[in-house]
């Protein structure tokens, strides 16, 4: 029996203005008493974090918040960037690191992602490390090789014990925003593989690691995904922008 507490995080991506963010958080707050047991967090765009933090403070930790990205440096002449200490200053608990959109649109290599992971932990943030293969890589039967390479960059940079203070999200790129969810078995197979690679280094870290699935999760398919033995929750994109849908996913995890 797993001791892992389920975890659902919403990745708002580059969506929302102040009014929509306020309405979305108010919708989540309206359902907070019926959330179930899962830990819940939202990751808004940087500029909306103060507003979201202000509203979520009233939940006294029931709903946490985080960033979607951070710079590798703590401060300095890096125009346009936001650092880990800045996110901590707004009481962020989490920060997403290595999302496939960062890797593909902004050229973040495995090495940069590993640096960002280390920078997040140095600032006292819990990284949500995203791993996942493209459709071409899956069709070439390279899923395990790609995911293992992405994971190894962080293991080599920060060591296996650092993963005890992190979460991993498996997000197959072909399932993100496409409506094409991985089947529960496809997701479970990769989650089991990731946990086994962690277990090669540390049985304790592997057993404690919360492995989230991301990619077209909705209220309607969440329960079946979360029922898999190595799936401990979800990283939710589009469906996290609708309070009712997001709450339904949280309940499915709890
Ligand atoms: P969707 O849920 O919109 O497919 O996005 C998943 C994702 O990328 C979360 O980080």
Tab-separated table of C-alpha atoms in Angstrom, residues 133-143 174 180:
chain	number	residue	atom	x	y	z
A	133	UNK	CA	8.654	11.871	-25.518
A	134	UNK	CA	7.378	13.315	-28.799
A	135	UNK	CA	5.125	11.365	-31.131
A	136	UNK	CA	8.053	10.647	-33.477
A	137	UNK	CA	10.079	9.314	-30.554
A	138	UNK	CA	7.225	7.073	-29.420
A	139	UNK	CA	6.697	5.753	-32.932
A	140	UNK	CA	10.429	5.021	-33.158
A	141	UNK	CA	10.092	3.050	-29.907
A	142	UNK	CA	12.381	5.516	-28.106
A	143	UNK	CA	10.093	6.495	-25.230
A	174	UNK	CA	1.647	13.902	-28.263
A	180	UNK	CA	-5.411	12.368	-27.244
